[in-house]
Amino acid sequence: MSDNKRGLGAWLLGAALLAFMVFNGTALTARAEQAVLESADCGKCHEKQVLAIESDGGRHQTKVTCVDCHVEHRPRGKDVIPPCARCHEGRPHFSLANCLGCHSDPHMPMNLQLAADLTGPCLTCHEQQGQEFKEYPSKHSRLSCTFCHSAHGLIPECFQCHKPHVEDQTMPQCLGCHPVHQPRKIVYPMTTPRRFCVPCHAGIGELMAKTKTKHRNFTCAYCHRGDHPSMPTCRVCHGEPHGPEMIAKWPVCIDCHIDSHNLQK
Ligand code: HEC
Ligand code: HEC
Ligand code: HEC
Ligand code: HEC
Ligand code: HEC
Ligand code: HEC
Ligand code: HEC
Ligand code: HEC
Ligand code: HEC
Ligand code: HEC
Ligand code: HEC
Ligand code: HEC
């Protein structure tokens, strides 16, 4: 039998039942009390909703029943469709408009349909990420949350939208320098290999590959510590290696040592 035919059969049976209940309601009060619809009855006429809740009802299956939400039934009562606020109140998220815009089917409440340009509604639960965007404005903070998170909880790869600086760079390495919600707050560890810096500082990379002095063994990040672009002074590491008379005459170290990346002695 096709779904349609079965649906029609159930409907006819249902309509008969309902008519029965309605007519008896006025005549025989005691019988009417017994004839009050219970959740177990609903499936006879509303198979679709019952199946939906069984497959994906989540806490709308386990914490509430049909009649907790649908308190009355036409034509007897008018309180048929509940407002969400009857049960969901008291959090910023619950003051959003149009709950059904995202929770498109209350019988499958976690089946979300998200528009492509949402930010405000996300912040009702993820205040921190909104705060991160505000603290360090970047080109990412001009994007909407769902531009990157196209489904709830989905984490995009950087490579969906960017090329790496060096071919074999991995996403955890990108994140090591660019916290994704604050990509311009570039902080890296001292162990960051030189080849991550040289794509953009090729000249210095070449110098350091050739130089014969002890500086040649260091990563760039060993001297340029912490954040980009940080600039050390020689004295941070060497203190005052020469006598005070000499320094009084030539205070600038690289007047003699010429280049920190290719020292002259
Ligand atoms: C005997 C068949 C039958 C049973 C049993 C039945 N319904 Fe209905 N229901 C109908 C019909 C027919 C309609 C359409 C009536 C209308 O639109 O006025 C309907 C409509 C509805 C609507 C939509 C009302 C609206 O205004 O859009 C809801 C909600 C509903 N039923 C919930 C339930 C729940 C919950 C149960 C179980 C407690 C239930 N029904 C049991 C036949 C039934
Ligand atoms: C009769 C009360 C009631 C109504 C009306 C109601 N809910 Fe719920 N809802 C609940 C309860 C109870 C829970 C479980 C909450 C908990 O465990 O803290 C819940 C949970 C949820 C969940 C989480 C489901 C899950 O599996 O984790 C969503 C989403 C939700 N409701 C959305 C809605 C929306 C949208 C509406 C309006 C269309 C709505 N609810 C109307 C009672 C209700
Ligand atoms: C958490 C509350 C909640 C529960 C539980 C719930 N419903 Fe609903 N139901 C709604 C809401 C809200 C609507 C209105 C949806 C809309 O406007 O799109 C609705 C709509 C309906 C409709 C109208 C057709 C439709 O799908 O829009 C029927 C029929 C229905 N529900 C039956 C049931 C049955 C049967 C059960 C139990 C198996 C049930 N509902 C459980 C909240 C609930
Ligand atoms: C812009 C989309 C959107 C709108 C509008 C929206 N929600 Fe949600 N809602 C979500 C997302 C996303 C989640 C998180 C789902 C998850 O945790 O997987 C969620 C989760 C929930 C939850 C379960 C999580 C929890 O913390 O208990 C409830 C309940 C809920 N929403 C109720 C509502 C109600 C009520 C409304 C209307 C006042 C509403 N939502 C409006 C997107 C929305
Ligand atoms: C009702 C509250 C709520 C709303 C609204 C909400 N989220 Fe969530 N979100 C959560 C919760 C709770 C988790 C944690 C789920 C888990 O740990 O599995 C989560 C997880 C996430 C994660 C995955 C985190 C991880 O560690 O993997 C991302 C990404 C995310 N949400 C983005 C969004 C975006 C984008 C929006 C707006 C469309 C949004 N959320 C709206 C409650 C919400
Ligand atoms: C440019 C793309 C992009 C945008 C825009 C974006 N995210 Fe993310 N988000 C990511 C990536 C990638 C991760 C994984 C980060 C990680 O693993 O450290 C992530 C992680 C998350 C997480 C998990 C916890 C965390 O902070 O690592 C949440 C929650 C989240 N995003 C919410 C949001 C919200 C809310 C917005 C909008 C205000 C947003 N995201 C905007 C790409 C983005
Ligand atoms: C869904 C696409 C998308 C994803 C995923 C994404 N980005 Fe972006 N990102 C952009 C766009 C768009 C821009 C702005 C480009 C422009 O205007 O030139 C941008 C800009 C940037 C910028 C420059 C920021 C500025 O203000 O100058 C950095 C750095 C960046 N992304 C790093 C990352 C990293 C690291 C990841 C992964 C953790 C990532 N992005 C994931 C789309 C994305
Ligand atoms: C060693 C740290 C480091 C790593 C690892 C790193 N970046 Fe960068 N990234 C930077 C620096 C520094 C800039 C330049 C910032 C500026 O212009 O001031 C930058 C700039 C960018 C920009 C802006 C556009 C451009 O090319 O100038 C994008 C996009 C970007 N990085 C994406 C990525 C992605 C994707 C990865 C991982 C494959 C990644 N970055 C790994 C340090 C790093
Ligand atoms: C994606 C390209 C890119 C990468 C990767 C990159 N830089 Fe830069 N760097 C730049 C740009 C562009 C500037 C100049 C703009 C600025 O000051 O932010 C700069 C400036 C600097 C400066 C300051 C120069 C001055 O004259 O003030 C230092 C020092 C520096 N970078 C060191 C590093 C180190 C160390 C690394 C690796 C950990 C690195 N950079 C990785 C692009 C990059
Ligand atoms: C982050 C720390 C650091 C900074 C900044 C730094 N150096 Fe060094 N430098 C070292 C270390 C460590 C050595 C090796 C010492 C050893 O092995 O005895 C060294 C060695 C040297 C040597 C001896 C080279 C050789 O091959 O024998 C000279 C000269 C020198 N540094 C000069 C400078 C000058 C000039 C500057 C500033 C332009 C500078 N350094 C900045 C850490 C640093
Ligand atoms: C031994 C410490 C040390 C190492 C290793 C080092 N630098 Fe430097 N760097 C310095 C110092 C000190 C200065 C400032 C020189 C000055 O005062 O002019 C500097 C200046 C710079 C500048 C700006 C001035 C210029 O020459 O353009 C850039 C860019 C730079 N370094 C990038 C790098 C990169 C990329 C690497 C790795 C390939 C690197 N540095 C390795 C100490 C170091
Ligand atoms: C007037 C030129 C001149 C100036 C200015 C100068 N140096 Fe030197 N420096 C030298 C010479 C020449 C040597 C080699 C002496 C030797 O090998 O005994 C040297 C050696 C060094 C050494 C290596 C010492 C060792 O034991 O191998 C360090 C480190 C050093 N200088 C750091 C600095 C720092 C830091 C400054 C700035 C505060 C500085 N120099 C300023 C000329 C100079």
CSV table of C-alpha atoms in Angstrom, one decimal, residues 91-96 119-127:
chain,number,residue,atom,x,y,z
A,91,ARG,CA,19.1,32.7,28.4
A,92,PRO,CA,20.3,35.1,25.7
A,93,HIS,CA,19.8,32.4,23.1
A,94,PHE,CA,16.2,32.2,23.9
A,95,SER,CA,15.5,35.8,23.1
A,96,LEU,CA,16.4,35.2,19.4
A,119,THR,CA,27.2,35.9,13.5
A,120,GLY,CA,25.0,37.5,16.1
A,121,PRO,CA,23.0,34.3,16.9
A,122,CYS,CA,26.2,32.3,17.4
A,123,LEU,CA,27.4,34.8,20.0
A,124,THR,CA,24.4,34.0,22.2
A,125,CYS,CA,26.5,30.9,23.1
A,126,HIS,CA,30.0,31.6,21.9
A,127,GLU,CA,30.7,35.0,23.5
